[in-house]
Short mmCIF file of N, CA and C in Angstrom, two decimals:
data_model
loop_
_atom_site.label_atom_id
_atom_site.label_comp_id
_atom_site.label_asym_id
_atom_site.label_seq_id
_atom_site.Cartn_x
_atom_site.Cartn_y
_atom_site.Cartn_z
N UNK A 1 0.84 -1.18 0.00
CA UNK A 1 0.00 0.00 0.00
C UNK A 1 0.88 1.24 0.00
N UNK A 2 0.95 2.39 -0.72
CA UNK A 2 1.37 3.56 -0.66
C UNK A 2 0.72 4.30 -0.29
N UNK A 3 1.79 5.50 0.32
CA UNK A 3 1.51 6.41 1.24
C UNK A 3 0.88 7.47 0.57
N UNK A 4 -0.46 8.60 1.18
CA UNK A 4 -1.18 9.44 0.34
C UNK A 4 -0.10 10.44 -0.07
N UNK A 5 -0.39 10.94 -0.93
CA UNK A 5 -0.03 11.98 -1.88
C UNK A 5 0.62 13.29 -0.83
N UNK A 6 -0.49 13.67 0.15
CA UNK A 6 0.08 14.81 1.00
C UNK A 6 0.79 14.04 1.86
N UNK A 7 0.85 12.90 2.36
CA UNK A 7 1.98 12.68 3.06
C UNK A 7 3.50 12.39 2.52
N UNK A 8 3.26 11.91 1.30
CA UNK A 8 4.60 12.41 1.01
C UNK A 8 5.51 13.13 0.84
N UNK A 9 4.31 14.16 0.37
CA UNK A 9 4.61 15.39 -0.06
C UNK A 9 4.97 16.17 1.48
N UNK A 10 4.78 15.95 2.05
CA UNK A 10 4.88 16.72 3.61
C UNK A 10 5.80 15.86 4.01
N UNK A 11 6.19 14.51 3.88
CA UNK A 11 7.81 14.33 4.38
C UNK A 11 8.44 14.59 3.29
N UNK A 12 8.44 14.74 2.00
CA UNK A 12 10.14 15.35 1.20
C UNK A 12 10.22 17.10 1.49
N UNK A 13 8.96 17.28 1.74
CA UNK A 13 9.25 18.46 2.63
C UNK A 13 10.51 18.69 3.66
N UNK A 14 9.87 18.03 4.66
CA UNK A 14 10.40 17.94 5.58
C UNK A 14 12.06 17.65 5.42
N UNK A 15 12.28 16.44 5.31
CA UNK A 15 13.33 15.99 4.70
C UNK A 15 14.57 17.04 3.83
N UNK A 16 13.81 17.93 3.12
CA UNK A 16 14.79 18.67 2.26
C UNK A 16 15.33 19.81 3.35
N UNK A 17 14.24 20.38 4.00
CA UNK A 17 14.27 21.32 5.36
C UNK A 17 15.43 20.68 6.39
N UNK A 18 15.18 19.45 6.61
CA UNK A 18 15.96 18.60 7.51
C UNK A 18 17.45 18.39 6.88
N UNK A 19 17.55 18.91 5.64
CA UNK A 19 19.08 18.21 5.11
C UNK A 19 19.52 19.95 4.80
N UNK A 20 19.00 20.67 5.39
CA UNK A 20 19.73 22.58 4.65
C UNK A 20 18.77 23.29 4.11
N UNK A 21 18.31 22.59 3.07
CA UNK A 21 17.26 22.86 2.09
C UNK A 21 16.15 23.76 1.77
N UNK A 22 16.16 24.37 1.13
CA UNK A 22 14.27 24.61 0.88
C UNK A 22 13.62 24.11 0.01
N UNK A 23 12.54 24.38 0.39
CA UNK A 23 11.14 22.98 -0.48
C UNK A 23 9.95 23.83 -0.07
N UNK A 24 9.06 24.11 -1.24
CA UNK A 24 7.86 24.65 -1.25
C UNK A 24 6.73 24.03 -2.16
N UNK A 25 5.81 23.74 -1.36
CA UNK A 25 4.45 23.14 -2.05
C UNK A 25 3.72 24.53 -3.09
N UNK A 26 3.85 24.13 -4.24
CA UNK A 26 3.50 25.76 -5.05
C UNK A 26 1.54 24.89 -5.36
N UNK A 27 1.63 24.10 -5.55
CA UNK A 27 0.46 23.70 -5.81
C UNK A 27 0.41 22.12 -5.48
N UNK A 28 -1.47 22.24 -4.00
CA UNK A 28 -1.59 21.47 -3.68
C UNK A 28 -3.05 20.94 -4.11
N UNK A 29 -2.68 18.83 -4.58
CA UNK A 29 -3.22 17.98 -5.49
C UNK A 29 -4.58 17.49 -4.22
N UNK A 30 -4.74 16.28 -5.22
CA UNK A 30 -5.68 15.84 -4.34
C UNK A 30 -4.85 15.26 -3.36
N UNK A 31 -5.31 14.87 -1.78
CA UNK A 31 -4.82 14.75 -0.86
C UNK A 31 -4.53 12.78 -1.09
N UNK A 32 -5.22 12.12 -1.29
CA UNK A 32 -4.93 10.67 -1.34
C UNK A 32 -4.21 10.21 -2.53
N UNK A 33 -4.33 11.16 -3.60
CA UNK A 33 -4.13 10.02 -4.83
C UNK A 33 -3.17 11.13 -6.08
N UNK A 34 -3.27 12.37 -5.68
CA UNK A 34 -2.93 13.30 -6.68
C UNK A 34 -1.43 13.19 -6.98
N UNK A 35 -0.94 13.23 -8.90
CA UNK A 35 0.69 13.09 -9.02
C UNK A 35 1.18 13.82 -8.04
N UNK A 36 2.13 13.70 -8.30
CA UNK A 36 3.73 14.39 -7.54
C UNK A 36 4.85 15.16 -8.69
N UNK A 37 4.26 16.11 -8.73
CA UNK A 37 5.69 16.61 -9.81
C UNK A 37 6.98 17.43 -9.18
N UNK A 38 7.65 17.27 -9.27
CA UNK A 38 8.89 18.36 -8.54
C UNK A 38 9.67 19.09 -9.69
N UNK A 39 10.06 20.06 -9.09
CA UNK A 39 10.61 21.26 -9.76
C UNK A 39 11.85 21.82 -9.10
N UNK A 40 13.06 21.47 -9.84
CA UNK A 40 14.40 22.17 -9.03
C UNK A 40 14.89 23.13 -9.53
N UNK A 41 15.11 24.27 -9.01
CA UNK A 41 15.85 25.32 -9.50
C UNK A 41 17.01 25.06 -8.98
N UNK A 42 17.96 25.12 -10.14
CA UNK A 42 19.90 24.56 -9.80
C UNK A 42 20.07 26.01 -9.58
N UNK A 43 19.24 27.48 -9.21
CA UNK A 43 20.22 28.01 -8.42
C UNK A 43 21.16 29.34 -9.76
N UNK A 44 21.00 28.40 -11.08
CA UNK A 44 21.93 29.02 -12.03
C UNK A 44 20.86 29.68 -13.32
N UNK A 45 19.74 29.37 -13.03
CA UNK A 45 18.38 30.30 -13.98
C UNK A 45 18.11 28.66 -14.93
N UNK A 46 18.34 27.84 -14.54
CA UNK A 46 18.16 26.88 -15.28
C UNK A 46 17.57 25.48 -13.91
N UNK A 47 16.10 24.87 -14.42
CA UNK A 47 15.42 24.21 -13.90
C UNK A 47 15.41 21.92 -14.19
N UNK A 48 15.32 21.48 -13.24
CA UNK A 48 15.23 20.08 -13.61
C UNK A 48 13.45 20.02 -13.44
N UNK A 49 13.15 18.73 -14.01
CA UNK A 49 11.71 18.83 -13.60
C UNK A 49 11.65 17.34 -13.63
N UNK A 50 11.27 16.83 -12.49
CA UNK A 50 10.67 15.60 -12.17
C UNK A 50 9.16 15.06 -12.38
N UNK A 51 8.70 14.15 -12.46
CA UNK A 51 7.19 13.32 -12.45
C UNK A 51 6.96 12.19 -12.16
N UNK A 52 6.16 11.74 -12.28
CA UNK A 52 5.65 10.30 -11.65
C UNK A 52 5.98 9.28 -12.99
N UNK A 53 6.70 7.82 -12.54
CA UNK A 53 7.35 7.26 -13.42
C UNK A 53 6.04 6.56 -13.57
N UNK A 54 6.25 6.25 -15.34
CA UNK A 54 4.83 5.26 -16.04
C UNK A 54 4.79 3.99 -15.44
N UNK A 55 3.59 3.19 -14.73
CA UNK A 55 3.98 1.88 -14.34
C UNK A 55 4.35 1.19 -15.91
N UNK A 56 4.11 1.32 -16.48
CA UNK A 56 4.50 0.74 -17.65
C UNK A 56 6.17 0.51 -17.64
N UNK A 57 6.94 1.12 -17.06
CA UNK A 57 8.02 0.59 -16.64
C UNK A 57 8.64 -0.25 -15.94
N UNK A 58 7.91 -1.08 -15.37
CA UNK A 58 7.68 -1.72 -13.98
C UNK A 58 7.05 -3.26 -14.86
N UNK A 59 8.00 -4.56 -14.24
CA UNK A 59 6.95 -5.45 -14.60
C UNK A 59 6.82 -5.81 -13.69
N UNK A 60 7.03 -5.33 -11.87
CA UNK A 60 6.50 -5.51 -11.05
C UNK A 60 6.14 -4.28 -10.26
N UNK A 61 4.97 -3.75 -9.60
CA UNK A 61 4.85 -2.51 -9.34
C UNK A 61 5.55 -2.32 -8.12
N UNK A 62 6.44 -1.27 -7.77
CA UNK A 62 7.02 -0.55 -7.01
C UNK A 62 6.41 -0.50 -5.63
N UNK A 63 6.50 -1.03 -4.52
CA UNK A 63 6.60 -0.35 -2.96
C UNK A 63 6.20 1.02 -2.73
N UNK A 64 6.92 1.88 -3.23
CA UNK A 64 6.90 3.34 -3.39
C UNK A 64 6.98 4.43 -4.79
N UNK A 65 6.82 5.34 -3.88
CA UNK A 65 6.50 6.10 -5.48
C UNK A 65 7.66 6.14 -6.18
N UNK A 66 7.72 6.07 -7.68
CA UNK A 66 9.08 6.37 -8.28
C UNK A 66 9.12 7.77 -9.33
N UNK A 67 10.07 8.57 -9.59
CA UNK A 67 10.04 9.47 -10.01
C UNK A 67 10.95 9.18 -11.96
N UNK A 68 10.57 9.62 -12.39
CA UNK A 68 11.48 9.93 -13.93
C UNK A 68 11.66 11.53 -13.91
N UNK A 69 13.31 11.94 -14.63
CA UNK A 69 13.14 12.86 -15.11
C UNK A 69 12.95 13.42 -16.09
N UNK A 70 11.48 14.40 -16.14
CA UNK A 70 11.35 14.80 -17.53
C UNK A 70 12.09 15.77 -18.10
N UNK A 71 12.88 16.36 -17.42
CA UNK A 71 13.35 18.32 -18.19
C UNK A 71 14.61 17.78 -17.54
N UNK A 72 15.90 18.30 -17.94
CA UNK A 72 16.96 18.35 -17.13
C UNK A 72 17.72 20.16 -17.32
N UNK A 73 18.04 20.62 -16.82
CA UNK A 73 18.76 22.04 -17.03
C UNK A 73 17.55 23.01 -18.00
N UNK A 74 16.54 22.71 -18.16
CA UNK A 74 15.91 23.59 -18.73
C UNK A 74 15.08 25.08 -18.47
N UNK A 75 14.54 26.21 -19.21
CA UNK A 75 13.80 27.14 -18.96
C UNK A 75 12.56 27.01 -17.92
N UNK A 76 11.80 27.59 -17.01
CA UNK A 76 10.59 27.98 -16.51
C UNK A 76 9.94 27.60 -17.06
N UNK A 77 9.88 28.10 -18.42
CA UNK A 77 8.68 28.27 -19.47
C UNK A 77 8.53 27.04 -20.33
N UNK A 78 9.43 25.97 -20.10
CA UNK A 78 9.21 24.55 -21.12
C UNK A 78 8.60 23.94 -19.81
N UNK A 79 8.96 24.23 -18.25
CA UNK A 79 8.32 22.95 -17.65
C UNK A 79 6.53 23.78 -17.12
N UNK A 80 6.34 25.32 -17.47
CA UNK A 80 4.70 25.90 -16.88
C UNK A 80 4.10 25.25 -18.52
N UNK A 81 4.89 25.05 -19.49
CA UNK A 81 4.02 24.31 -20.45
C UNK A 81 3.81 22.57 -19.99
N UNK A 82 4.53 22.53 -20.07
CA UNK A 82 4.37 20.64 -19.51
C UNK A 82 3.36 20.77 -18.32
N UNK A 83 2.85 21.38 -17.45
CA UNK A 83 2.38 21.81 -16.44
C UNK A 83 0.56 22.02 -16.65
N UNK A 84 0.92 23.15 -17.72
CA UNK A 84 -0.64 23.21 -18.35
C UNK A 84 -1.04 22.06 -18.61
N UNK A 85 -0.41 21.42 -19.95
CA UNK A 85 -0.81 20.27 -20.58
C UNK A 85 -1.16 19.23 -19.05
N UNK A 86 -0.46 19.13 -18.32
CA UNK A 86 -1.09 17.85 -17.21
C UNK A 86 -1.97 18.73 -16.50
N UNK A 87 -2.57 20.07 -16.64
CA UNK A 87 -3.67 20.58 -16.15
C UNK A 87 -4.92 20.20 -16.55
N UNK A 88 -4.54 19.73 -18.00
CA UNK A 88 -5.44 19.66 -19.02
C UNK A 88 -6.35 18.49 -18.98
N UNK A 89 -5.55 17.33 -18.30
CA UNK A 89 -5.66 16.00 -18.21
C UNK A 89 -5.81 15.61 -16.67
N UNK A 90 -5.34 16.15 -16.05
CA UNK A 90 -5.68 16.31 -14.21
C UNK A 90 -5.15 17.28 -13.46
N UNK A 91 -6.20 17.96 -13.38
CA UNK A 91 -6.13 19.19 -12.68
C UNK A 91 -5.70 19.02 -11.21
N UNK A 92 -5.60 17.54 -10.56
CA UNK A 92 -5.24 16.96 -9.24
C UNK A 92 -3.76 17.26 -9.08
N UNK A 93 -2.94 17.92 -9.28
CA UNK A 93 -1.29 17.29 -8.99
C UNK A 93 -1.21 18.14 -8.25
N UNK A 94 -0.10 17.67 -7.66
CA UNK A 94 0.95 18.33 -6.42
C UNK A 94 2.40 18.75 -7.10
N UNK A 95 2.73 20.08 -6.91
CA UNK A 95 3.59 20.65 -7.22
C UNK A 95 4.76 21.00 -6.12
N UNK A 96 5.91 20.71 -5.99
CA UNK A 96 6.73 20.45 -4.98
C UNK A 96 7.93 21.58 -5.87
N UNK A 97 8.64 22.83 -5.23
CA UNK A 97 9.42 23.19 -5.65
C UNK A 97 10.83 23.22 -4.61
N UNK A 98 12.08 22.81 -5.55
CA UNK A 98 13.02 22.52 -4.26
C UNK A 98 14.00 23.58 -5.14
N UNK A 99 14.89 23.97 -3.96
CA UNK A 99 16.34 24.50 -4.85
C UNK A 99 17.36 23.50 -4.23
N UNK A 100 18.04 23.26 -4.97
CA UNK A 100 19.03 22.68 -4.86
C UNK A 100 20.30 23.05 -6.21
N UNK A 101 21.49 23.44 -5.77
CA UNK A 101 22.41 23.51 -6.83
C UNK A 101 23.06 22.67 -7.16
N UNK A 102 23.22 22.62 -8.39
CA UNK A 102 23.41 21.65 -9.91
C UNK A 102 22.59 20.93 -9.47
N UNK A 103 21.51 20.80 -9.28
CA UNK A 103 20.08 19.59 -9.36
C UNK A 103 20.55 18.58 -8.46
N UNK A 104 21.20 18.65 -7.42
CA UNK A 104 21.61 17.67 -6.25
C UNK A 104 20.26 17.07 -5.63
N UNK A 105 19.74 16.40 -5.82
CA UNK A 105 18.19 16.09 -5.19
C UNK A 105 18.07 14.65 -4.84
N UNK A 106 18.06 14.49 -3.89
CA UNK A 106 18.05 12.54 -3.64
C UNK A 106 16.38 12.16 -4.25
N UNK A 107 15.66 11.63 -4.92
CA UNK A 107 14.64 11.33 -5.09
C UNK A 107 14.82 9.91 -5.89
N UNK A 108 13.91 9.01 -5.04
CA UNK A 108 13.56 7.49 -5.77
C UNK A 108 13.25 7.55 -7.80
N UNK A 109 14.19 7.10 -8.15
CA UNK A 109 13.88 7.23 -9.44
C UNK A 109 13.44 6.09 -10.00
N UNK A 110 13.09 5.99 -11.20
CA UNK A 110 12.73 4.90 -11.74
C UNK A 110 14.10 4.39 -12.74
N UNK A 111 14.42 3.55 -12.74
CA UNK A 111 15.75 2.47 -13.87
C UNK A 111 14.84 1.74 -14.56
N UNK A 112 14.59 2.27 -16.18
CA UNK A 112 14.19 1.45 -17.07
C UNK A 112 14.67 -0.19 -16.86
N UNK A 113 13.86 -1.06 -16.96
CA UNK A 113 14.49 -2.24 -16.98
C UNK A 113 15.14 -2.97 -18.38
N UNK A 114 16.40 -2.86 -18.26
CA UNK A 114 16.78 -3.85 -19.53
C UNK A 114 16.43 -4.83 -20.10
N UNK A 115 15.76 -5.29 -20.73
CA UNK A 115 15.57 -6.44 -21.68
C UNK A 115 16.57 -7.37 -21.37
N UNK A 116 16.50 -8.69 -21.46
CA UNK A 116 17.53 -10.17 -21.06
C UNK A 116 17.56 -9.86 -22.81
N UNK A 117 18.83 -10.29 -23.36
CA UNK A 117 18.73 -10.31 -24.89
C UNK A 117 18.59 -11.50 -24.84
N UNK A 118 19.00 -12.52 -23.69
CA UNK A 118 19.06 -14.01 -24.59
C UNK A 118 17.36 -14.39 -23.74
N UNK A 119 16.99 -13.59 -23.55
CA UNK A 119 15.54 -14.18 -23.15
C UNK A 119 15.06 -14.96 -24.23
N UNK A 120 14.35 -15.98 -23.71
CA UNK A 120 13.34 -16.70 -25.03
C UNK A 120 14.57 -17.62 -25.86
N UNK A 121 16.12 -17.74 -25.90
CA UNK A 121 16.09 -18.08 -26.91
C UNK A 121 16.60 -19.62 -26.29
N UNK A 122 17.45 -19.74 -25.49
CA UNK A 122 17.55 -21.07 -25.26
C UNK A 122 16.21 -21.85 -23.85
N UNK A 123 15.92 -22.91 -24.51
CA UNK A 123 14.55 -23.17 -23.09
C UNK A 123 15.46 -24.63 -22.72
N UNK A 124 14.67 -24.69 -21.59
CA UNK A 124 15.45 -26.26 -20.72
C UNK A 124 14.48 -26.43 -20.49
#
């Protein structure tokens, strides 16, 4: 079972506060179930932008939430567009903004899983 949406969001809070940090909720989702997007400003006018990884990555589902990154070093204005567009489609998300310089951010990510190449080909 995973943890609701504001509670996570209220411990990486915490957590970033607890390690130096600042961390600000710019926009809050639905409380049980709403994404998680994060937003880092490296500090240098240039932004990372995190989201919720596709289970489609997963051929077993995850314990906890996992994150992908979508933007790396990019403008404001490429991730308030990516932003709209998931407005468009669920107006529920949680918006988490952290600074951290050069995008130093501990967050659970998702690792595409590699393909076995010799899967399938020899059977016993």
């Amino acid at each position: 079972m995973r943890v609701t949406s504001e509670f996570f969001v209220s411990a990486l809070v915490r957590r970033i506060f607890g390690e130096g940090g600042f961390a600000a909720v710019s926009k809050k989702g639905a409380p049980e179930a709403g994404a998680v997007f994060i937003c880092v400003d490296r500090l240098d006018g240039t932004f990372d932008f995190y989201g919720p990884a596709p289970q489609s990555m997963f051929s077993e589902l995850p314990q906890g939430r996992l994150f992908e990154q979508l933007f790396e070093g990019t403008d404001k204005d490429a991730i308030e567009r990516r932003l709209a567009s998931e407005a468009r489609m669920d107006p529920d998300y949680w918006l988490v903004d952290i600074e951290a310089r050069e995008g130093q951010v501990d967050l659970p990510l998702a690792q595409e899983e590699a393909p076995d190449p010799g899967a399938g080909v020899f059977r016993f």
